[in-house]
């Protein structure tokens, strides 16, 4: 019974994440003005009315040992569902409407994703020291970091918050501007609901 329950939970996670990434185009045009490594393999033959090529997320299984490197660099474990997302999908930076998700570019490991998380030495150091892992930023041109709040971790998940980047960089202070979701699973579920609704309205 326990084995079947675990298989069922895994199947549900895979279905949920599939719906999540398939909904990217509902909130983002997924176009690339300057294609090149490391997202070249994500490009399709589709173009928009300006001639820019589109990209699509790719299901790409990655060995779970890739998480070992992340765990050695990050201030704590990522939410379990987010780990599954990293290990099974590759995508370019995408605007989800609520926030912009950092890319997980193609590769044999997760170094491309980690490089974005660690970008900006001052911001990375302040956030990591305070128990926050940045995995995105605000929508469009908003640069406020969107983070996992490890300080309020519950089991294998934790809240998703948007922080004031100026407070962090200028005053070394953490100011939570908004809690985007009580945990990453809810974040994904609500994103799927929004994109499904948008698709139905078109």
mmCIF file with all atom_site columns, C-alpha atoms in Angstrom:
data_model
loop_
_atom_site.group_PDB
_atom_site.id
_atom_site.type_symbol
_atom_site.label_atom_id
_atom_site.label_alt_id
_atom_site.label_comp_id
_atom_site.label_asym_id
_atom_site.label_entity_id
_atom_site.label_seq_id
_atom_site.pdbx_PDB_ins_code
_atom_site.Cartn_x
_atom_site.Cartn_y
_atom_site.Cartn_z
_atom_site.occupancy
_atom_site.B_iso_or_equiv
_atom_site.pdbx_formal_charge
_atom_site.auth_seq_id
_atom_site.auth_comp_id
_atom_site.auth_asym_id
_atom_site.auth_atom_id
_atom_site.pdbx_PDB_model_num
ATOM 1   C CA . UNK A 1 1   ? 0.000   0.000  0.000   1.00 0.00 ? 1   UNK A CA 1
ATOM 2   C CA . UNK A 1 2   ? 2.763   2.456  0.946   1.00 0.00 ? 2   UNK A CA 1
ATOM 3   C CA . UNK A 1 3   ? 4.547   1.782  -2.346  1.00 0.00 ? 3   UNK A CA 1
ATOM 4   C CA . UNK A 1 4   ? 1.398   2.475  -4.349  1.00 0.00 ? 4   UNK A CA 1
ATOM 5   C CA . UNK A 1 5   ? 0.755   5.677  -2.395  1.00 0.00 ? 5   UNK A CA 1
ATOM 6   C CA . UNK A 1 6   ? 4.298   6.879  -3.128  1.00 0.00 ? 6   UNK A CA 1
ATOM 7   C CA . UNK A 1 7   ? 3.902   6.097  -6.827  1.00 0.00 ? 7   UNK A CA 1
ATOM 8   C CA . UNK A 1 8   ? 0.590   7.934  -6.878  1.00 0.00 ? 8   UNK A CA 1
ATOM 9   C CA . UNK A 1 9   ? 2.146   10.999 -5.222  1.00 0.00 ? 9   UNK A CA 1
ATOM 10  C CA . UNK A 1 10  ? 5.002   10.976 -7.740  1.00 0.00 ? 10  UNK A CA 1
ATOM 11  C CA . UNK A 1 11  ? 2.566   10.744 -10.643 1.00 0.00 ? 11  UNK A CA 1
ATOM 12  C CA . UNK A 1 12  ? 0.565   13.670 -9.252  1.00 0.00 ? 12  UNK A CA 1
ATOM 13  C CA . UNK A 1 13  ? 3.722   15.766 -8.915  1.00 0.00 ? 13  UNK A CA 1
ATOM 14  C CA . UNK A 1 14  ? 4.742   14.998 -12.491 1.00 0.00 ? 14  UNK A CA 1
ATOM 15  C CA . UNK A 1 15  ? 1.279   15.899 -13.777 1.00 0.00 ? 15  UNK A CA 1
ATOM 16  C CA . UNK A 1 16  ? 1.282   19.134 -11.781 1.00 0.00 ? 16  UNK A CA 1
ATOM 17  C CA . UNK A 1 17  ? 4.734   20.196 -12.989 1.00 0.00 ? 17  UNK A CA 1
ATOM 18  C CA . UNK A 1 18  ? 3.854   19.306 -16.567 1.00 0.00 ? 18  UNK A CA 1
ATOM 19  C CA . UNK A 1 19  ? 0.817   21.597 -16.380 1.00 0.00 ? 19  UNK A CA 1
ATOM 20  C CA . UNK A 1 20  ? 2.956   24.296 -14.747 1.00 0.00 ? 20  UNK A CA 1
ATOM 21  C CA . UNK A 1 21  ? 5.578   24.469 -17.501 1.00 0.00 ? 21  UNK A CA 1
ATOM 22  C CA . UNK A 1 22  ? 3.049   23.979 -20.278 1.00 0.00 ? 22  UNK A CA 1
ATOM 23  C CA . UNK A 1 23  ? 1.348   27.126 -18.998 1.00 0.00 ? 23  UNK A CA 1
ATOM 24  C CA . UNK A 1 24  ? 4.399   29.340 -19.514 1.00 0.00 ? 24  UNK A CA 1
ATOM 25  C CA . UNK A 1 25  ? 3.102   30.636 -22.852 1.00 0.00 ? 25  UNK A CA 1
ATOM 26  C CA . UNK A 1 26  ? -0.114  31.852 -21.260 1.00 0.00 ? 26  UNK A CA 1
ATOM 27  C CA . UNK A 1 27  ? 1.790   34.634 -19.463 1.00 0.00 ? 27  UNK A CA 1
ATOM 28  C CA . UNK A 1 28  ? 4.981   35.007 -21.541 1.00 0.00 ? 28  UNK A CA 1
ATOM 29  C CA . UNK A 1 29  ? 5.558   35.220 -25.294 1.00 0.00 ? 29  UNK A CA 1
ATOM 30  C CA . UNK A 1 30  ? 8.586   32.928 -24.843 1.00 0.00 ? 30  UNK A CA 1
ATOM 31  C CA . UNK A 1 31  ? 10.574  34.718 -27.532 1.00 0.00 ? 31  UNK A CA 1
ATOM 32  C CA . UNK A 1 32  ? 14.347  35.063 -27.721 1.00 0.00 ? 32  UNK A CA 1
ATOM 33  C CA . UNK A 1 33  ? 15.769  38.164 -29.394 1.00 0.00 ? 33  UNK A CA 1
ATOM 34  C CA . UNK A 1 34  ? 19.384  37.047 -29.142 1.00 0.00 ? 34  UNK A CA 1
ATOM 35  C CA . UNK A 1 35  ? 19.452  33.243 -29.234 1.00 0.00 ? 35  UNK A CA 1
ATOM 36  C CA . UNK A 1 36  ? 22.596  31.386 -28.351 1.00 0.00 ? 36  UNK A CA 1
ATOM 37  C CA . UNK A 1 37  ? 24.111  29.034 -25.842 1.00 0.00 ? 37  UNK A CA 1
ATOM 38  C CA . UNK A 1 38  ? 22.873  27.736 -23.464 1.00 0.00 ? 38  UNK A CA 1
ATOM 39  C CA . UNK A 1 39  ? 19.238  27.939 -24.633 1.00 0.00 ? 39  UNK A CA 1
ATOM 40  C CA . UNK A 1 40  ? 19.750  27.095 -28.316 1.00 0.00 ? 40  UNK A CA 1
ATOM 41  C CA . UNK A 1 41  ? 18.288  23.609 -27.862 1.00 0.00 ? 41  UNK A CA 1
ATOM 42  C CA . UNK A 1 42  ? 15.076  25.127 -26.464 1.00 0.00 ? 42  UNK A CA 1
ATOM 43  C CA . UNK A 1 43  ? 14.313  27.085 -29.634 1.00 0.00 ? 43  UNK A CA 1
ATOM 44  C CA . UNK A 1 44  ? 11.528  26.046 -31.968 1.00 0.00 ? 44  UNK A CA 1
ATOM 45  C CA . UNK A 1 45  ? 10.895  26.981 -35.603 1.00 0.00 ? 45  UNK A CA 1
ATOM 46  C CA . UNK A 1 46  ? 8.099   29.305 -34.495 1.00 0.00 ? 46  UNK A CA 1
ATOM 47  C CA . UNK A 1 47  ? 8.527   33.070 -34.800 1.00 0.00 ? 47  UNK A CA 1
ATOM 48  C CA . UNK A 1 48  ? 6.400   35.964 -33.650 1.00 0.00 ? 48  UNK A CA 1
ATOM 49  C CA . UNK A 1 49  ? 5.243   38.863 -35.851 1.00 0.00 ? 49  UNK A CA 1
ATOM 50  C CA . UNK A 1 50  ? 8.614   40.578 -35.360 1.00 0.00 ? 50  UNK A CA 1
ATOM 51  C CA . UNK A 1 51  ? 10.542  37.553 -36.548 1.00 0.00 ? 51  UNK A CA 1
ATOM 52  C CA . UNK A 1 52  ? 11.870  36.576 -33.116 1.00 0.00 ? 52  UNK A CA 1
ATOM 53  C CA . UNK A 1 53  ? 12.047  32.859 -32.457 1.00 0.00 ? 53  UNK A CA 1
ATOM 54  C CA . UNK A 1 54  ? 10.148  31.163 -29.678 1.00 0.00 ? 54  UNK A CA 1
ATOM 55  C CA . UNK A 1 55  ? 11.397  28.677 -27.122 1.00 0.00 ? 55  UNK A CA 1
ATOM 56  C CA . UNK A 1 56  ? 9.626   25.886 -25.325 1.00 0.00 ? 56  UNK A CA 1
ATOM 57  C CA . UNK A 1 57  ? 10.349  24.096 -22.022 1.00 0.00 ? 57  UNK A CA 1
ATOM 58  C CA . UNK A 1 58  ? 11.868  20.672 -22.506 1.00 0.00 ? 58  UNK A CA 1
ATOM 59  C CA . UNK A 1 59  ? 11.386  17.592 -20.358 1.00 0.00 ? 59  UNK A CA 1
ATOM 60  C CA . UNK A 1 60  ? 15.003  16.642 -19.604 1.00 0.00 ? 60  UNK A CA 1
ATOM 61  C CA . UNK A 1 61  ? 15.732  14.140 -16.823 1.00 0.00 ? 61  UNK A CA 1
ATOM 62  C CA . UNK A 1 62  ? 18.841  15.035 -14.822 1.00 0.00 ? 62  UNK A CA 1
ATOM 63  C CA . UNK A 1 63  ? 20.644  12.716 -12.417 1.00 0.00 ? 63  UNK A CA 1
ATOM 64  C CA . UNK A 1 64  ? 19.621  13.435 -8.835  1.00 0.00 ? 64  UNK A CA 1
ATOM 65  C CA . UNK A 1 65  ? 23.299  13.706 -7.862  1.00 0.00 ? 65  UNK A CA 1
ATOM 66  C CA . UNK A 1 66  ? 23.170  17.179 -9.438  1.00 0.00 ? 66  UNK A CA 1
ATOM 67  C CA . UNK A 1 67  ? 21.382  18.274 -6.264  1.00 0.00 ? 67  UNK A CA 1
ATOM 68  C CA . UNK A 1 68  ? 24.475  17.449 -4.210  1.00 0.00 ? 68  UNK A CA 1
ATOM 69  C CA . UNK A 1 69  ? 26.301  20.447 -5.674  1.00 0.00 ? 69  UNK A CA 1
ATOM 70  C CA . UNK A 1 70  ? 23.338  22.719 -4.984  1.00 0.00 ? 70  UNK A CA 1
ATOM 71  C CA . UNK A 1 71  ? 23.037  21.538 -1.398  1.00 0.00 ? 71  UNK A CA 1
ATOM 72  C CA . UNK A 1 72  ? 26.712  22.327 -0.885  1.00 0.00 ? 72  UNK A CA 1
ATOM 73  C CA . UNK A 1 73  ? 26.222  25.916 -2.083  1.00 0.00 ? 73  UNK A CA 1
ATOM 74  C CA . UNK A 1 74  ? 22.783  26.891 -0.818  1.00 0.00 ? 74  UNK A CA 1
ATOM 75  C CA . UNK A 1 75  ? 21.883  27.804 2.780   1.00 0.00 ? 75  UNK A CA 1
ATOM 76  C CA . UNK A 1 76  ? 19.351  24.951 2.948   1.00 0.00 ? 76  UNK A CA 1
ATOM 77  C CA . UNK A 1 77  ? 17.374  22.421 0.953   1.00 0.00 ? 77  UNK A CA 1
ATOM 78  C CA . UNK A 1 78  ? 15.062  23.621 -1.767  1.00 0.00 ? 78  UNK A CA 1
ATOM 79  C CA . UNK A 1 79  ? 11.385  22.635 -1.597  1.00 0.00 ? 79  UNK A CA 1
ATOM 80  C CA . UNK A 1 80  ? 11.026  19.041 -2.758  1.00 0.00 ? 80  UNK A CA 1
ATOM 81  C CA . UNK A 1 81  ? 8.680   19.932 -5.622  1.00 0.00 ? 81  UNK A CA 1
ATOM 82  C CA . UNK A 1 82  ? 11.103  22.589 -6.879  1.00 0.00 ? 82  UNK A CA 1
ATOM 83  C CA . UNK A 1 83  ? 13.911  20.036 -6.844  1.00 0.00 ? 83  UNK A CA 1
ATOM 84  C CA . UNK A 1 84  ? 11.746  17.826 -9.055  1.00 0.00 ? 84  UNK A CA 1
ATOM 85  C CA . UNK A 1 85  ? 11.165  20.764 -11.391 1.00 0.00 ? 85  UNK A CA 1
ATOM 86  C CA . UNK A 1 86  ? 14.907  21.412 -11.720 1.00 0.00 ? 86  UNK A CA 1
ATOM 87  C CA . UNK A 1 87  ? 15.704  17.750 -12.277 1.00 0.00 ? 87  UNK A CA 1
ATOM 88  C CA . UNK A 1 88  ? 13.051  17.143 -14.912 1.00 0.00 ? 88  UNK A CA 1
ATOM 89  C CA . UNK A 1 89  ? 12.623  20.349 -16.942 1.00 0.00 ? 89  UNK A CA 1
ATOM 90  C CA . UNK A 1 90  ? 14.758  22.924 -18.733 1.00 0.00 ? 90  UNK A CA 1
ATOM 91  C CA . UNK A 1 91  ? 13.461  26.393 -19.605 1.00 0.00 ? 91  UNK A CA 1
ATOM 92  C CA . UNK A 1 92  ? 14.528  29.965 -20.346 1.00 0.00 ? 92  UNK A CA 1
ATOM 93  C CA . UNK A 1 93  ? 13.719  32.896 -18.057 1.00 0.00 ? 93  UNK A CA 1
ATOM 94  C CA . UNK A 1 94  ? 9.949   33.236 -18.024 1.00 0.00 ? 94  UNK A CA 1
ATOM 95  C CA . UNK A 1 95  ? 7.492   35.853 -16.738 1.00 0.00 ? 95  UNK A CA 1
ATOM 96  C CA . UNK A 1 96  ? 4.710   34.076 -14.866 1.00 0.00 ? 96  UNK A CA 1
ATOM 97  C CA . UNK A 1 97  ? 2.755   37.273 -14.308 1.00 0.00 ? 97  UNK A CA 1
ATOM 98  C CA . UNK A 1 98  ? 3.221   37.149 -10.553 1.00 0.00 ? 98  UNK A CA 1
ATOM 99  C CA . UNK A 1 99  ? 6.993   36.965 -10.872 1.00 0.00 ? 99  UNK A CA 1
ATOM 100 C CA . UNK A 1 100 ? 9.774   36.067 -13.291 1.00 0.00 ? 100 UNK A CA 1
ATOM 101 C CA . UNK A 1 101 ? 11.247  32.599 -12.892 1.00 0.00 ? 101 UNK A CA 1
ATOM 102 C CA . UNK A 1 102 ? 14.994  32.247 -13.427 1.00 0.00 ? 102 UNK A CA 1
ATOM 103 C CA . UNK A 1 103 ? 16.030  29.963 -16.271 1.00 0.00 ? 103 UNK A CA 1
ATOM 104 C CA . UNK A 1 104 ? 17.149  26.383 -15.839 1.00 0.00 ? 104 UNK A CA 1
ATOM 105 C CA . UNK A 1 105 ? 19.222  26.219 -19.037 1.00 0.00 ? 105 UNK A CA 1
ATOM 106 C CA . UNK A 1 106 ? 20.137  22.952 -20.752 1.00 0.00 ? 106 UNK A CA 1
ATOM 107 C CA . UNK A 1 107 ? 23.193  21.134 -19.435 1.00 0.00 ? 107 UNK A CA 1
ATOM 108 C CA . UNK A 1 108 ? 24.449  18.037 -17.685 1.00 0.00 ? 108 UNK A CA 1
ATOM 109 C CA . UNK A 1 109 ? 24.073  19.637 -14.268 1.00 0.00 ? 109 UNK A CA 1
ATOM 110 C CA . UNK A 1 110 ? 22.299  22.564 -12.604 1.00 0.00 ? 110 UNK A CA 1
ATOM 111 C CA . UNK A 1 111 ? 25.216  24.980 -12.720 1.00 0.00 ? 111 UNK A CA 1
ATOM 112 C CA . UNK A 1 112 ? 23.378  27.343 -15.076 1.00 0.00 ? 112 UNK A CA 1
ATOM 113 C CA . UNK A 1 113 ? 20.534  27.779 -12.611 1.00 0.00 ? 113 UNK A CA 1
ATOM 114 C CA . UNK A 1 114 ? 22.882  28.137 -9.633  1.00 0.00 ? 114 UNK A CA 1
ATOM 115 C CA . UNK A 1 115 ? 24.888  30.854 -11.388 1.00 0.00 ? 115 UNK A CA 1
ATOM 116 C CA . UNK A 1 116 ? 21.777  33.053 -11.588 1.00 0.00 ? 116 UNK A CA 1
ATOM 117 C CA . UNK A 1 117 ? 20.915  32.456 -7.942  1.00 0.00 ? 117 UNK A CA 1
ATOM 118 C CA . UNK A 1 118 ? 24.432  33.460 -6.881  1.00 0.00 ? 118 UNK A CA 1
ATOM 119 C CA . UNK A 1 119 ? 24.639  36.471 -9.234  1.00 0.00 ? 119 UNK A CA 1
ATOM 120 C CA . UNK A 1 120 ? 25.222  39.771 -7.500  1.00 0.00 ? 120 UNK A CA 1
ATOM 121 C CA . UNK A 1 121 ? 27.705  39.025 -4.731  1.00 0.00 ? 121 UNK A CA 1
ATOM 122 C CA . UNK A 1 122 ? 26.243  41.449 -2.195  1.00 0.00 ? 122 UNK A CA 1
ATOM 123 C CA . UNK A 1 123 ? 22.642  40.354 -2.697  1.00 0.00 ? 123 UNK A CA 1
ATOM 124 C CA . UNK A 1 124 ? 23.520  36.662 -2.654  1.00 0.00 ? 124 UNK A CA 1
ATOM 125 C CA . UNK A 1 125 ? 25.545  36.955 0.557   1.00 0.00 ? 125 UNK A CA 1
ATOM 126 C CA . UNK A 1 126 ? 22.863  38.914 2.405   1.00 0.00 ? 126 UNK A CA 1
ATOM 127 C CA . UNK A 1 127 ? 20.045  36.600 1.360   1.00 0.00 ? 127 UNK A CA 1
ATOM 128 C CA . UNK A 1 128 ? 21.918  33.367 2.012   1.00 0.00 ? 128 UNK A CA 1
ATOM 129 C CA . UNK A 1 129 ? 23.024  34.541 5.444   1.00 0.00 ? 129 UNK A CA 1
ATOM 130 C CA . UNK A 1 130 ? 19.416  35.334 6.366   1.00 0.00 ? 130 UNK A CA 1
ATOM 131 C CA . UNK A 1 131 ? 17.978  32.019 5.141   1.00 0.00 ? 131 UNK A CA 1
ATOM 132 C CA . UNK A 1 132 ? 16.535  33.066 1.772   1.00 0.00 ? 132 UNK A CA 1
ATOM 133 C CA . UNK A 1 133 ? 17.125  31.394 -1.600  1.00 0.00 ? 133 UNK A CA 1
ATOM 134 C CA . UNK A 1 134 ? 16.411  33.631 -4.573  1.00 0.00 ? 134 UNK A CA 1
ATOM 135 C CA . UNK A 1 135 ? 14.887  31.745 -7.527  1.00 0.00 ? 135 UNK A CA 1
ATOM 136 C CA . UNK A 1 136 ? 13.339  34.599 -9.450  1.00 0.00 ? 136 UNK A CA 1
ATOM 137 C CA . UNK A 1 137 ? 12.480  38.286 -9.426  1.00 0.00 ? 137 UNK A CA 1
ATOM 138 C CA . UNK A 1 138 ? 9.455   40.484 -9.816  1.00 0.00 ? 138 UNK A CA 1
ATOM 139 C CA . UNK A 1 139 ? 7.489   40.537 -13.090 1.00 0.00 ? 139 UNK A CA 1
ATOM 140 C CA . UNK A 1 140 ? 8.695   42.439 -16.165 1.00 0.00 ? 140 UNK A CA 1
ATOM 141 C CA . UNK A 1 141 ? 11.384  44.960 -15.090 1.00 0.00 ? 141 UNK A CA 1
ATOM 142 C CA . UNK A 1 142 ? 10.890  44.517 -11.331 1.00 0.00 ? 142 UNK A CA 1
ATOM 143 C CA . UNK A 1 143 ? 14.168  43.389 -9.735  1.00 0.00 ? 143 UNK A CA 1
ATOM 144 C CA . UNK A 1 144 ? 12.910  42.598 -6.258  1.00 0.00 ? 144 UNK A CA 1
ATOM 145 C CA . UNK A 1 145 ? 14.118  39.069 -5.448  1.00 0.00 ? 145 UNK A CA 1
ATOM 146 C CA . UNK A 1 146 ? 11.539  36.289 -5.223  1.00 0.00 ? 146 UNK A CA 1
ATOM 147 C CA . UNK A 1 147 ? 12.756  33.781 -2.669  1.00 0.00 ? 147 UNK A CA 1
ATOM 148 C CA . UNK A 1 148 ? 12.108  30.664 -0.672  1.00 0.00 ? 148 UNK A CA 1
ATOM 149 C CA . UNK A 1 149 ? 11.903  31.627 2.991   1.00 0.00 ? 149 UNK A CA 1
ATOM 150 C CA . UNK A 1 150 ? 13.789  28.809 4.700   1.00 0.00 ? 150 UNK A CA 1
ATOM 151 C CA . UNK A 1 151 ? 13.182  30.378 8.108   1.00 0.00 ? 151 UNK A CA 1
ATOM 152 C CA . UNK A 1 152 ? 9.563   29.233 7.946   1.00 0.00 ? 152 UNK A CA 1
ATOM 153 C CA . UNK A 1 153 ? 10.129  25.852 6.399   1.00 0.00 ? 153 UNK A CA 1
ATOM 154 C CA . UNK A 1 154 ? 7.516   23.213 7.140   1.00 0.00 ? 154 UNK A CA 1
ATOM 155 C CA . UNK A 1 155 ? 8.586   19.730 6.168   1.00 0.00 ? 155 UNK A CA 1
ATOM 156 C CA . UNK A 1 156 ? 9.717   19.662 2.534   1.00 0.00 ? 156 UNK A CA 1
ATOM 157 C CA . UNK A 1 157 ? 8.309   23.078 1.592   1.00 0.00 ? 157 UNK A CA 1
ATOM 158 C CA . UNK A 1 158 ? 8.420   26.740 2.585   1.00 0.00 ? 158 UNK A CA 1
ATOM 159 C CA . UNK A 1 159 ? 6.805   30.107 1.769   1.00 0.00 ? 159 UNK A CA 1
ATOM 160 C CA . UNK A 1 160 ? 7.482   32.027 -1.440  1.00 0.00 ? 160 UNK A CA 1
ATOM 161 C CA . UNK A 1 161 ? 8.118   35.726 -0.774  1.00 0.00 ? 161 UNK A CA 1
ATOM 162 C CA . UNK A 1 162 ? 9.109   38.872 -2.653  1.00 0.00 ? 162 UNK A CA 1
ATOM 163 C CA . UNK A 1 163 ? 11.691  41.073 -0.909  1.00 0.00 ? 163 UNK A CA 1
ATOM 164 C CA . UNK A 1 164 ? 12.622  44.734 -1.299  1.00 0.00 ? 164 UNK A CA 1
ATOM 165 C CA . UNK A 1 165 ? 15.954  44.618 -3.147  1.00 0.00 ? 165 UNK A CA 1
ATOM 166 C CA . UNK A 1 166 ? 16.897  48.169 -2.138  1.00 0.00 ? 166 UNK A CA 1
ATOM 167 C CA . UNK A 1 167 ? 16.429  47.360 1.548   1.00 0.00 ? 167 UNK A CA 1
ATOM 168 C CA . UNK A 1 168 ? 18.760  44.385 1.164   1.00 0.00 ? 168 UNK A CA 1
ATOM 169 C CA . UNK A 1 169 ? 21.455  46.154 -0.858  1.00 0.00 ? 169 UNK A CA 1
ATOM 170 C CA . UNK A 1 170 ? 21.334  49.616 0.731   1.00 0.00 ? 170 UNK A CA 1
ATOM 171 C CA . UNK A 1 171 ? 20.471  48.835 4.352   1.00 0.00 ? 171 UNK A CA 1
ATOM 172 C CA . UNK A 1 172 ? 21.303  45.131 4.762   1.00 0.00 ? 172 UNK A CA 1
ATOM 173 C CA . UNK A 1 173 ? 17.720  44.682 5.877   1.00 0.00 ? 173 UNK A CA 1
ATOM 174 C CA . UNK A 1 174 ? 15.160  42.056 4.941   1.00 0.00 ? 174 UNK A CA 1
ATOM 175 C CA . UNK A 1 175 ? 11.780  43.563 4.095   1.00 0.00 ? 175 UNK A CA 1
ATOM 176 C CA . UNK A 1 176 ? 9.125   41.155 2.859   1.00 0.00 ? 176 UNK A CA 1
ATOM 177 C CA . UNK A 1 177 ? 6.919   43.074 0.440   1.00 0.00 ? 177 UNK A CA 1
ATOM 178 C CA . UNK A 1 178 ? 4.550   40.189 -0.218  1.00 0.00 ? 178 UNK A CA 1
ATOM 179 C CA . UNK A 1 179 ? 4.035   36.520 0.478   1.00 0.00 ? 179 UNK A CA 1
ATOM 180 C CA . UNK A 1 180 ? 3.265   35.124 -2.957  1.00 0.00 ? 180 UNK A CA 1
ATOM 181 C CA . UNK A 1 181 ? 2.265   31.703 -1.628  1.00 0.00 ? 181 UNK A CA 1
ATOM 182 C CA . UNK A 1 182 ? 2.420   29.828 1.703   1.00 0.00 ? 182 UNK A CA 1
ATOM 183 C CA . UNK A 1 183 ? 4.584   27.186 -0.017  1.00 0.00 ? 183 UNK A CA 1
ATOM 184 C CA . UNK A 1 184 ? 5.922   26.305 -3.446  1.00 0.00 ? 184 UNK A CA 1
ATOM 185 C CA . UNK A 1 185 ? 3.298   23.621 -4.087  1.00 0.00 ? 185 UNK A CA 1
ATOM 186 C CA . UNK A 1 186 ? 0.542   26.184 -3.647  1.00 0.00 ? 186 UNK A CA 1
ATOM 187 C CA . UNK A 1 187 ? 2.513   28.603 -5.827  1.00 0.00 ? 187 UNK A CA 1
ATOM 188 C CA . UNK A 1 188 ? 2.537   26.033 -8.647  1.00 0.00 ? 188 UNK A CA 1
ATOM 189 C CA . UNK A 1 189 ? -1.114  25.064 -8.182  1.00 0.00 ? 189 UNK A CA 1
ATOM 190 C CA . UNK A 1 190 ? -2.237  28.698 -8.285  1.00 0.00 ? 190 UNK A CA 1
ATOM 191 C CA . UNK A 1 191 ? -0.070  29.365 -11.342 1.00 0.00 ? 191 UNK A CA 1
ATOM 192 C CA . UNK A 1 192 ? -1.663  26.415 -13.135 1.00 0.00 ? 192 UNK A CA 1
ATOM 193 C CA . UNK A 1 193 ? -5.122  27.689 -12.212 1.00 0.00 ? 193 UNK A CA 1
ATOM 194 C CA . UNK A 1 194 ? -4.306  31.184 -13.549 1.00 0.00 ? 194 UNK A CA 1
ATOM 195 C CA . UNK A 1 195 ? -2.865  29.967 -16.845 1.00 0.00 ? 195 UNK A CA 1
ATOM 196 C CA . UNK A 1 196 ? -5.727  27.530 -17.362 1.00 0.00 ? 196 UNK A CA 1
ATOM 197 C CA . UNK A 1 197 ? -8.172  30.379 -16.847 1.00 0.00 ? 197 UNK A CA 1
ATOM 198 C CA . UNK A 1 198 ? -6.259  32.622 -19.271 1.00 0.00 ? 198 UNK A CA 1
ATOM 199 C CA . UNK A 1 199 ? -6.281  29.904 -21.937 1.00 0.00 ? 199 UNK A CA 1
ATOM 200 C CA . UNK A 1 200 ? -10.035 29.403 -21.540 1.00 0.00 ? 200 UNK A CA 1
ATOM 201 C CA . UNK A 1 201 ? -10.646 33.138 -22.008 1.00 0.00 ? 201 UNK A CA 1
ATOM 202 C CA . UNK A 1 202 ? -8.757  33.260 -25.309 1.00 0.00 ? 202 UNK A CA 1
#
